[in-house]
Short mmCIF file of C-alpha atoms in Angstrom, two decimals:
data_model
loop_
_atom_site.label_atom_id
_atom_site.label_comp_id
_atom_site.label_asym_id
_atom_site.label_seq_id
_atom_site.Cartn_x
_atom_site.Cartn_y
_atom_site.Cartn_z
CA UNK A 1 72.77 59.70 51.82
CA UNK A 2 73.88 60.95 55.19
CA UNK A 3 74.56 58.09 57.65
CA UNK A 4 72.73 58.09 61.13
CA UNK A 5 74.04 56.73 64.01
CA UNK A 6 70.76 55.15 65.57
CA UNK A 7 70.66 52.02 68.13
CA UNK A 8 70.82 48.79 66.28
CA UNK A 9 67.52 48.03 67.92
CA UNK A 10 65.57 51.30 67.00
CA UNK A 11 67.43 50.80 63.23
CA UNK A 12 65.62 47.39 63.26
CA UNK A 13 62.10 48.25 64.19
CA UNK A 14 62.05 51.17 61.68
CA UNK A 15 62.82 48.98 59.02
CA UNK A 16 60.25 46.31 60.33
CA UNK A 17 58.13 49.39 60.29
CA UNK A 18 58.86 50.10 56.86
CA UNK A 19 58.93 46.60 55.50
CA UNK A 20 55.12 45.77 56.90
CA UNK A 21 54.62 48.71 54.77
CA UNK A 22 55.70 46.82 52.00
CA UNK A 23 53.49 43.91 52.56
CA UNK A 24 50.60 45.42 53.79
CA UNK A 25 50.34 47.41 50.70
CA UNK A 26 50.53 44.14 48.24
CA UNK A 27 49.17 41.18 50.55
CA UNK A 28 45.71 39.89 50.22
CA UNK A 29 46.46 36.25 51.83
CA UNK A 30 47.65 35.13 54.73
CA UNK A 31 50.65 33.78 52.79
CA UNK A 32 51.75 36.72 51.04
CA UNK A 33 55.01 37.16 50.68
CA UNK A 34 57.38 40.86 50.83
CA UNK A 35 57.72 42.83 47.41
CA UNK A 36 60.16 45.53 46.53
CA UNK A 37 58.55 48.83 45.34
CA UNK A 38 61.64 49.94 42.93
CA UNK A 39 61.44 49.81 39.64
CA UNK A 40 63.47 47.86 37.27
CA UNK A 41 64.59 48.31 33.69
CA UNK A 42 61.96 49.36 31.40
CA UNK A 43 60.25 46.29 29.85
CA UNK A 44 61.13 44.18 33.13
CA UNK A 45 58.01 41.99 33.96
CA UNK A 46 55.89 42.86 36.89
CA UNK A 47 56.08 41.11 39.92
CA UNK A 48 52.37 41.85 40.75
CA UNK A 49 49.61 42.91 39.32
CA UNK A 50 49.82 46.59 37.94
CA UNK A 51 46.51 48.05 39.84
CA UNK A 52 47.89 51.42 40.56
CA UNK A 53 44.41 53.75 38.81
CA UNK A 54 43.48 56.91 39.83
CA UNK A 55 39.89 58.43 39.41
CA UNK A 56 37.78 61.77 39.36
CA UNK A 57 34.55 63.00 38.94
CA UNK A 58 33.67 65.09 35.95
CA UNK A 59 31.98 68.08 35.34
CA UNK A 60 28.72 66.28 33.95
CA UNK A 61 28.66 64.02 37.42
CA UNK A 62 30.09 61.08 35.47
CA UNK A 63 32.88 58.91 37.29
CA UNK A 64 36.31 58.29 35.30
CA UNK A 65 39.39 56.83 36.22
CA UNK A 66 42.14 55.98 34.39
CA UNK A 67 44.78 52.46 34.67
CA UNK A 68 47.32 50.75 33.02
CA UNK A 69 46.69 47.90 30.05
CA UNK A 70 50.35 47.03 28.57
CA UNK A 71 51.74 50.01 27.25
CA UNK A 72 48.78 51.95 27.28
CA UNK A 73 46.55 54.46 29.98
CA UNK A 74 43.25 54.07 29.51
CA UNK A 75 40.27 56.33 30.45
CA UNK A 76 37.27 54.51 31.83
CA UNK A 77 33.55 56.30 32.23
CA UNK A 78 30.83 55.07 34.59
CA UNK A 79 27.97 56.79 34.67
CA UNK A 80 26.80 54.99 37.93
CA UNK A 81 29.13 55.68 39.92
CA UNK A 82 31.38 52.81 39.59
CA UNK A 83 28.89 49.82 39.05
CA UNK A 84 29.19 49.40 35.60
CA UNK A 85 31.83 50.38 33.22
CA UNK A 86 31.58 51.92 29.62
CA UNK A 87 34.07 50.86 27.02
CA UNK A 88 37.75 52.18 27.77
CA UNK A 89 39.20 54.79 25.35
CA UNK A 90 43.14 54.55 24.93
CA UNK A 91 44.93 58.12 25.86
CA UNK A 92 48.41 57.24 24.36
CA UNK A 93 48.04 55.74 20.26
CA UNK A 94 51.76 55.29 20.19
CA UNK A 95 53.08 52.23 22.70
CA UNK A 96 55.36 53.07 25.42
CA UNK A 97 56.56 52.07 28.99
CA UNK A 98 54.04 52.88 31.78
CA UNK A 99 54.36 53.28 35.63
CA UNK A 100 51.70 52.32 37.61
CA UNK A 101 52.48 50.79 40.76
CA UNK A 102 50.60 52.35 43.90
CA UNK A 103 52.66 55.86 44.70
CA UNK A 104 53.56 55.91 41.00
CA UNK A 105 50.26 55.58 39.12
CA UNK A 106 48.76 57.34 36.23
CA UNK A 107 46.92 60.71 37.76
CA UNK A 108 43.64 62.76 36.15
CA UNK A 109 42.04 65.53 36.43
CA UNK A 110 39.79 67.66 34.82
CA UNK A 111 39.99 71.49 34.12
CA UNK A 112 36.77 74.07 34.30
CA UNK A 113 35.95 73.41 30.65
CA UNK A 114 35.60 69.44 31.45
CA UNK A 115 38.81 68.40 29.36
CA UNK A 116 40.72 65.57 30.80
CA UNK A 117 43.93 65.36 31.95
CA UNK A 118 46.21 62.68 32.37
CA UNK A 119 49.68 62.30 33.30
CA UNK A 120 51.90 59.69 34.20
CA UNK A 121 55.77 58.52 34.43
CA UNK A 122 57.40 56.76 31.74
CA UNK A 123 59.94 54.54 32.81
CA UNK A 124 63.60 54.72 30.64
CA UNK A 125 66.19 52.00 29.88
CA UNK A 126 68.36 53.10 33.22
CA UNK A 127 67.12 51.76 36.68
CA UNK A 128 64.81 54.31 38.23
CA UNK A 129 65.00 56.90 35.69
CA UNK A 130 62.01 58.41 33.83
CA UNK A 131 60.03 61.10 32.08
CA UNK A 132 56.48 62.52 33.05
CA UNK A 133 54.18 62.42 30.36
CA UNK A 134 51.03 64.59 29.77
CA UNK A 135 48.06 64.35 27.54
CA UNK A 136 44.66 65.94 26.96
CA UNK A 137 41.31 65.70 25.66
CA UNK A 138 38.80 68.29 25.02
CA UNK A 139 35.71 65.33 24.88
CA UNK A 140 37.62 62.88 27.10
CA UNK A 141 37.90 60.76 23.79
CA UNK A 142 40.29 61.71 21.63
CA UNK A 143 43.21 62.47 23.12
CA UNK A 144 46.61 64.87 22.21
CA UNK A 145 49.51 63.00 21.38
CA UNK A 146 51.46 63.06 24.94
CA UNK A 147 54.53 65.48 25.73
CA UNK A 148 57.10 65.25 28.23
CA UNK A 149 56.16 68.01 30.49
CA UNK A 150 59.94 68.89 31.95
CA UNK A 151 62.34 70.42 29.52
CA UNK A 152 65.30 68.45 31.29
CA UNK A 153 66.09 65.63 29.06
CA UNK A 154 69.01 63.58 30.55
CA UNK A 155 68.47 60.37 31.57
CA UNK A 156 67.42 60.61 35.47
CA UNK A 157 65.01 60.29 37.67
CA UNK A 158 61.73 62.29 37.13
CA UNK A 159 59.29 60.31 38.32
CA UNK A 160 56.35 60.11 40.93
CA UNK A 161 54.57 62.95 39.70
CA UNK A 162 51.44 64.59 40.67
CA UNK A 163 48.51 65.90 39.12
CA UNK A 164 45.87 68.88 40.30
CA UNK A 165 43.90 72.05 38.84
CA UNK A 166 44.07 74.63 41.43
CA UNK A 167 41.17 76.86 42.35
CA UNK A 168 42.70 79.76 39.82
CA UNK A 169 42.47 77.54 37.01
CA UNK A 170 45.86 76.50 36.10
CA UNK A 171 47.28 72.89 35.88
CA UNK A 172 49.97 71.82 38.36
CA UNK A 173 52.26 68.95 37.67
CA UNK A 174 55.28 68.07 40.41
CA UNK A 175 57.69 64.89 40.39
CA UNK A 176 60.13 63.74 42.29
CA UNK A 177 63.83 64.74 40.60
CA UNK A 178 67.33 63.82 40.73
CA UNK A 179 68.92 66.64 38.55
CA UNK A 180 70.68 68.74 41.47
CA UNK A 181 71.88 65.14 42.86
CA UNK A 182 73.67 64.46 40.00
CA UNK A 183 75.01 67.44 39.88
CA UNK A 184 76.24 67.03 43.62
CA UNK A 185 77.64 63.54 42.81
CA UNK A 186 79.06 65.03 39.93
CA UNK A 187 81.11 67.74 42.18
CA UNK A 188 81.85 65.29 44.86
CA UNK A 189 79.21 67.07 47.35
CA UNK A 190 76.98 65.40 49.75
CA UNK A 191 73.23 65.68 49.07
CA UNK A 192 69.99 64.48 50.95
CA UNK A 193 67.53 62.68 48.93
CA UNK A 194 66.28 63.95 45.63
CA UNK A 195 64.26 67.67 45.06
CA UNK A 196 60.88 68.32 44.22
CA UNK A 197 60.08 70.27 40.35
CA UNK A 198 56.80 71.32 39.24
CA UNK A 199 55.40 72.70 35.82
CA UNK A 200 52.54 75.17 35.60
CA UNK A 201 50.21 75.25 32.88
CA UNK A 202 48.10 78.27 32.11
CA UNK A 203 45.92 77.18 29.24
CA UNK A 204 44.48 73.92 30.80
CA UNK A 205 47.72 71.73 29.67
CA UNK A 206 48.28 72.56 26.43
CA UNK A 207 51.11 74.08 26.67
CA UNK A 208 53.32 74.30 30.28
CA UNK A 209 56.01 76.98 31.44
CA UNK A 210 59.61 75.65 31.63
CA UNK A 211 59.85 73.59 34.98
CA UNK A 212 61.47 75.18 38.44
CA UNK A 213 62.59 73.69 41.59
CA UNK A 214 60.26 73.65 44.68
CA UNK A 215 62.57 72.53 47.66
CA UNK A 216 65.49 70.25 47.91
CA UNK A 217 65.48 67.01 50.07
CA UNK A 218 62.81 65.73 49.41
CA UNK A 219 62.07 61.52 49.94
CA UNK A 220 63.17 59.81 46.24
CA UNK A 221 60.03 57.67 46.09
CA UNK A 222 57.08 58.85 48.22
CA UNK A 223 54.07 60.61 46.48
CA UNK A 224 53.42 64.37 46.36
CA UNK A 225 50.16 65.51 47.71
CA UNK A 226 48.71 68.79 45.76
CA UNK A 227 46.01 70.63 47.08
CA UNK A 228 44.13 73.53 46.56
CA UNK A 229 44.53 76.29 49.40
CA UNK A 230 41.44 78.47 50.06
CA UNK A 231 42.54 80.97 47.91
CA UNK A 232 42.81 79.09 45.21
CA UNK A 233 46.93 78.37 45.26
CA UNK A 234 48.49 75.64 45.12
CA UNK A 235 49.86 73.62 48.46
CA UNK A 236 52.92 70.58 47.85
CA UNK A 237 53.13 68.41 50.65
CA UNK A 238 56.04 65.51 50.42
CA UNK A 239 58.17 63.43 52.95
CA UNK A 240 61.21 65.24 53.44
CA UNK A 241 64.62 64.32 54.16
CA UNK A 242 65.18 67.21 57.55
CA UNK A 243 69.29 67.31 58.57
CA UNK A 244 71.03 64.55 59.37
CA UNK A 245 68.30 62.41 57.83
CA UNK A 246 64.83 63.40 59.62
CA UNK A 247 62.18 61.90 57.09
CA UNK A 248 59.55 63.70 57.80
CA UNK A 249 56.77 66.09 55.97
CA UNK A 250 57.16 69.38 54.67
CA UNK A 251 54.44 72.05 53.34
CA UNK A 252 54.91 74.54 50.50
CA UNK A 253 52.71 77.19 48.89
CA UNK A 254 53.10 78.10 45.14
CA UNK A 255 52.90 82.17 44.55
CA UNK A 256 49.89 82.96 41.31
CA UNK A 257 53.57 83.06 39.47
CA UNK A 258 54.64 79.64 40.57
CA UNK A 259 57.20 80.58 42.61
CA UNK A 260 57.41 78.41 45.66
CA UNK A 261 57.43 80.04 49.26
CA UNK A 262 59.20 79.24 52.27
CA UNK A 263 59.38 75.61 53.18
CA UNK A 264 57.64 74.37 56.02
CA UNK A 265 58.00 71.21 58.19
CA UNK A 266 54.62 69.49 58.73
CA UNK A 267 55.73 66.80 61.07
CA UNK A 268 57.43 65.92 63.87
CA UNK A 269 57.82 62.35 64.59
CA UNK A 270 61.49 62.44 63.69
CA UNK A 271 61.56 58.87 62.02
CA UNK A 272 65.36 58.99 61.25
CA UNK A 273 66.16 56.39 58.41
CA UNK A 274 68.36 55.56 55.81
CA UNK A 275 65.67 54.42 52.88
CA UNK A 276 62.42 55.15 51.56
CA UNK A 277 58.92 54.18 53.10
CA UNK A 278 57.33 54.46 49.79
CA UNK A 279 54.56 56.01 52.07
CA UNK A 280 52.96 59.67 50.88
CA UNK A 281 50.70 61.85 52.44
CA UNK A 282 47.70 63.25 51.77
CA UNK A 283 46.50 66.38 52.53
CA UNK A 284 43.02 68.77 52.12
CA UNK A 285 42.08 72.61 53.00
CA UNK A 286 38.84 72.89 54.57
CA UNK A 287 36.99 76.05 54.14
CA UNK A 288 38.11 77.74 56.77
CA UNK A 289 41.59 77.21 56.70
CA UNK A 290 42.19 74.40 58.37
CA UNK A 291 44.84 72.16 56.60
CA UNK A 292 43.73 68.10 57.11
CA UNK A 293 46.74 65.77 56.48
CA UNK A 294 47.32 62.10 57.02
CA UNK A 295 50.98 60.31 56.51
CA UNK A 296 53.11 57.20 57.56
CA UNK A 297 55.59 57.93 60.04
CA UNK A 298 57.53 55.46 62.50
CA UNK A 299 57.01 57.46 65.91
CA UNK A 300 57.93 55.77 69.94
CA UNK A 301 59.39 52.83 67.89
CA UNK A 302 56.36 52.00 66.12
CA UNK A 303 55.17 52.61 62.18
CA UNK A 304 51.95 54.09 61.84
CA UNK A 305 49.38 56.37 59.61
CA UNK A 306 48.44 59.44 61.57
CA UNK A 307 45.78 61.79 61.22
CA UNK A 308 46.58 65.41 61.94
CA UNK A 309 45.38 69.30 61.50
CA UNK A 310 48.13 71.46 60.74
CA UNK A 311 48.08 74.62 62.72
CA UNK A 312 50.70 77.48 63.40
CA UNK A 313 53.94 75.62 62.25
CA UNK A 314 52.80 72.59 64.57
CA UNK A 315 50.60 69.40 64.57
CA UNK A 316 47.25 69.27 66.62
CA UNK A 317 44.94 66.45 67.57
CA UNK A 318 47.20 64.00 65.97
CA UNK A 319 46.34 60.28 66.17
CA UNK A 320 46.84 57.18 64.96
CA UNK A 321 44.29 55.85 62.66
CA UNK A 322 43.41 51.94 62.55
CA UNK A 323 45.40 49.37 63.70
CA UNK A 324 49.16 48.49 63.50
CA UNK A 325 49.23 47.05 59.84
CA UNK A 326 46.69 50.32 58.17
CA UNK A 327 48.55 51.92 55.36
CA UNK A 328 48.01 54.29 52.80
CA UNK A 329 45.69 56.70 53.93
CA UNK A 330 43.69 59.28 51.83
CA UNK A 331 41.57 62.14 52.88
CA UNK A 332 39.45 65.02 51.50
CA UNK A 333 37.34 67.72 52.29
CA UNK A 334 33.66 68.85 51.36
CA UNK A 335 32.56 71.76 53.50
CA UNK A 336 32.94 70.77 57.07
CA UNK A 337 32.82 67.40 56.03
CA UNK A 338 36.35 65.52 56.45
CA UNK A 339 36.44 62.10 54.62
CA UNK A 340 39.93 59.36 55.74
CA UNK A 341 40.45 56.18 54.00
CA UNK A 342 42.88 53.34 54.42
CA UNK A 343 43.54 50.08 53.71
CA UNK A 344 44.48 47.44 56.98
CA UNK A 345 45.43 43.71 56.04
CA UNK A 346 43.85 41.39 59.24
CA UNK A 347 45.90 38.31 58.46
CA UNK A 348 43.84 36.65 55.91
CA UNK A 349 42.18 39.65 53.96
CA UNK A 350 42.63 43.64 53.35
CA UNK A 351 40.09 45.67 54.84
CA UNK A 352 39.25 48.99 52.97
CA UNK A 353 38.46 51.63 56.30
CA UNK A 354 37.20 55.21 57.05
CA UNK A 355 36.24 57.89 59.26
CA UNK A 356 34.13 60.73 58.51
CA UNK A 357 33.68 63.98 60.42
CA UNK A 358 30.62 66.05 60.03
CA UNK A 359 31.73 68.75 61.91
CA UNK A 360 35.21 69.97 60.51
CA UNK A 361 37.46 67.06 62.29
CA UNK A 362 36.27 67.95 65.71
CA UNK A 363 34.67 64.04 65.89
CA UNK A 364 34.75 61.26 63.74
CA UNK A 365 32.92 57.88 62.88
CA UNK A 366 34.46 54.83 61.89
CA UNK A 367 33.45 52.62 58.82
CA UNK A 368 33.90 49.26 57.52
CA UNK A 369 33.66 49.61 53.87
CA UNK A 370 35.18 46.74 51.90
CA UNK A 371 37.55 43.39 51.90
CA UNK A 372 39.54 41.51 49.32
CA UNK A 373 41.11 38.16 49.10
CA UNK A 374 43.44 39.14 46.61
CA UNK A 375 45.89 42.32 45.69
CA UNK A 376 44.51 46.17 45.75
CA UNK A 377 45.46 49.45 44.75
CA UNK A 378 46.00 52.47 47.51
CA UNK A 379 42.34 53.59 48.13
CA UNK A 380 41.37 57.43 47.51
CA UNK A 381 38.93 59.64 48.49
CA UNK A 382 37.11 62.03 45.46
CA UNK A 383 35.03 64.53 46.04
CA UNK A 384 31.51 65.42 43.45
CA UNK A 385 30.24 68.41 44.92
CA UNK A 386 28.99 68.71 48.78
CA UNK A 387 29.71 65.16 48.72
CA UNK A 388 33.01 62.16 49.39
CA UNK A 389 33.22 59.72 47.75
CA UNK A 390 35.34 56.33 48.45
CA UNK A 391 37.59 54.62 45.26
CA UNK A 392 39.13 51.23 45.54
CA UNK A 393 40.35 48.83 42.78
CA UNK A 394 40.86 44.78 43.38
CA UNK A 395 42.56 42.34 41.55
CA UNK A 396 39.24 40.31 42.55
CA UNK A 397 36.57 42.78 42.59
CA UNK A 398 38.34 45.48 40.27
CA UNK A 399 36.86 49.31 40.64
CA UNK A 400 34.22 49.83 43.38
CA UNK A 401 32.88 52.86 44.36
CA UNK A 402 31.59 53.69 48.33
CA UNK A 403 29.40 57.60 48.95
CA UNK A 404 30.81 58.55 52.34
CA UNK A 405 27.86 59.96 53.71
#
């Protein structure tokens, strides 16, 4: 990576900043201690519980989300929206390594017919390499046998992928990928970060075109955000690694031929650091336009999530949301509602938050949702028609649902 030449004092608080990250997104005690967020070797035991699930609402109204058990994603159904649980049904037969740690957990998704859609990353015998894996199911029982999506087979990183439909129908899968690193190690060339890749399906996953590359520089180990834009495109939102080493957000829409337009910064807090926050963003397209995002960023000194409309190639009414240990925001859209929800550890417990606009962003009004005593996944915010819907899973209290209203 390129070197910045930063006061020792400013270097210090954004790794503080990045660091309480860390902790905030694990702790559930008082006493809880720092974690790392790499990876090790395939087959290395966890250091905390695996909780990292993601979850959607079907076609027929039903909630499903899917987790990791061993070496296996499983599909859950609830058809009360997350009070009771029906028996899980196993989307990979065969055994094999599974990611799902917070910004790396299994995705889903369902396409217009009601088929679900799973992905995930499958760690490989090399540190921090891996493959993303993809499997369907027509009844959301009986599942394909998974592919690798990318037709790149060397041993890298492709990892931290992310799962959407788009409003056109077609299935969008983007990962983080090291390929055109390598090759710039490989030539004895200097090269920010790693590069974003996506795959395009056409026929609701069952088959995808060859991979291309979205944008260079990209963050090695933040989450992708993919959104629909309000004609029915997709939009890639990622922390990006700006010159010398600016880790901020950028924006990019896909073309109906996948082809990625111009890159756009989203962000300007200018949080210039040599490692990974491990921090995503989220981001939603309200009718009219408007593009909702919330992120981590260290900005005056201090690491925060902010809330933000992006507007014209700049950042309006942006704000800091909670206090100064809230992490890993989420946010949606439903109409003119606007949905935001984080998680904030107070000392002793972690407090599951929110705001929600009724008019388009223009005011909002805070919630207190939820607490745990014990570790949690990265909340999320799902939407089931007109309405928002709040997802959070516990080590204590495991999957709990919250209507936004």
């Amino acid at each position: 990576m390129v070197s910045v030449a930063t006061p020792r004092s400013a270097t210090r608080r954004a790794m503080m900043a990045v660091l309480g990250a860390f902790v905030i997104a694990n702790a559930g005690a008082a006493d809880a201690q720092p974690v790392q967020h790499m990876h090790g070797t395939a087959g290395a035991k966890p250091a905390r519980p695996e909780l990292g699930t993601s979850a959607a609402f079907a076609p027929d109204d039903a909630l499903y989300a899917v987790t990791k058990d061993g070496q296996h994603v499983l599909l859950h159904r609830s058809a009360d929206e997350g009070r009771n649980w029906e028996a899980p049904v196993v989307v990979n037969a065969e055994p094999e390594q599974i990611s799902a740690d917070g910004e790396n957990r299994p995705k889903l998704a369902f396409d217009a017919d009601g088929a679900a859609l799973v992905s995930w990353t499958r760690p490989l015998a090399k540190r921090f390499t891996g493959e993303i894996r993809f499997a369907r199911a027509d009844d959301r029982r009986h599942f394909t046998a998974p592919i690798t999506v990318h037709r790149d087979r060397q041993e890298i990183t492709h990892r931290f992928e992310s799962l959407a439909v788009t409003g056109a129908g077609k299935v969008v899968l983007a990962w983080i990928d090291k390929r055109d690193l390598e090759l710039a190690q490989a030539a004895n060339r200097d090269y920010r970060g790693a590069a974003i890749y996506a795959a395009i399906s056409d026929d609701g996953g069952r088959s995808f075109r060859a991979e291309r590359k979205i944008a260079d520089h990209s963050c090695e180990c933040c989450r992708i955000a993919i959104t629909g834009d309000t004609d029915g495109l997709p939009l890639l939102m990622w922390r990006h690694v700006f010159e010398p080493n600016e880790r901020d957000h950028a924006v990019v829409k896909l073309g109906a031929d996948g082809a990625p337009g111009q890159v756009v910064r989203a962000t300007f807090d200018r949080w210039r650091i040599d490692a990974c926050p491990h921090h995503g963003p989220s981001l939603a397209v309200a009718p009219d336009g408007t593009r909702h995002a919330v992120w981590f960023n260290e900005k005056g000194g201090e690491g925060r999530v902010f809330y933000g409309r992006q507007k014209d190639g700049r950042v309006d009414r942006q704000r800091a949301l909670g206090g100064e240990r809230a992490a890993h925001a989420d946010i949606a859209t439903a109409g003119r509602r606007v949905a935001i929800v984080w998680k904030e550890f107070d000392g002793e417990r972690t407090l599951l938050r929110a705001e929600v606009s009724a008019d388009g962003g223009a005011t909002f009004n805070a919630r207190a949702l939820a607490g745990t005593g014990g570790a949690s996944d990265q909340p999320r915010v799902i939407r089931r028609g007109d309405a928002l819907f709040a997802f959070w899973r516990t080590e204590n209290e495991g999957m709990q649902g919250y209507w936004l209203e």
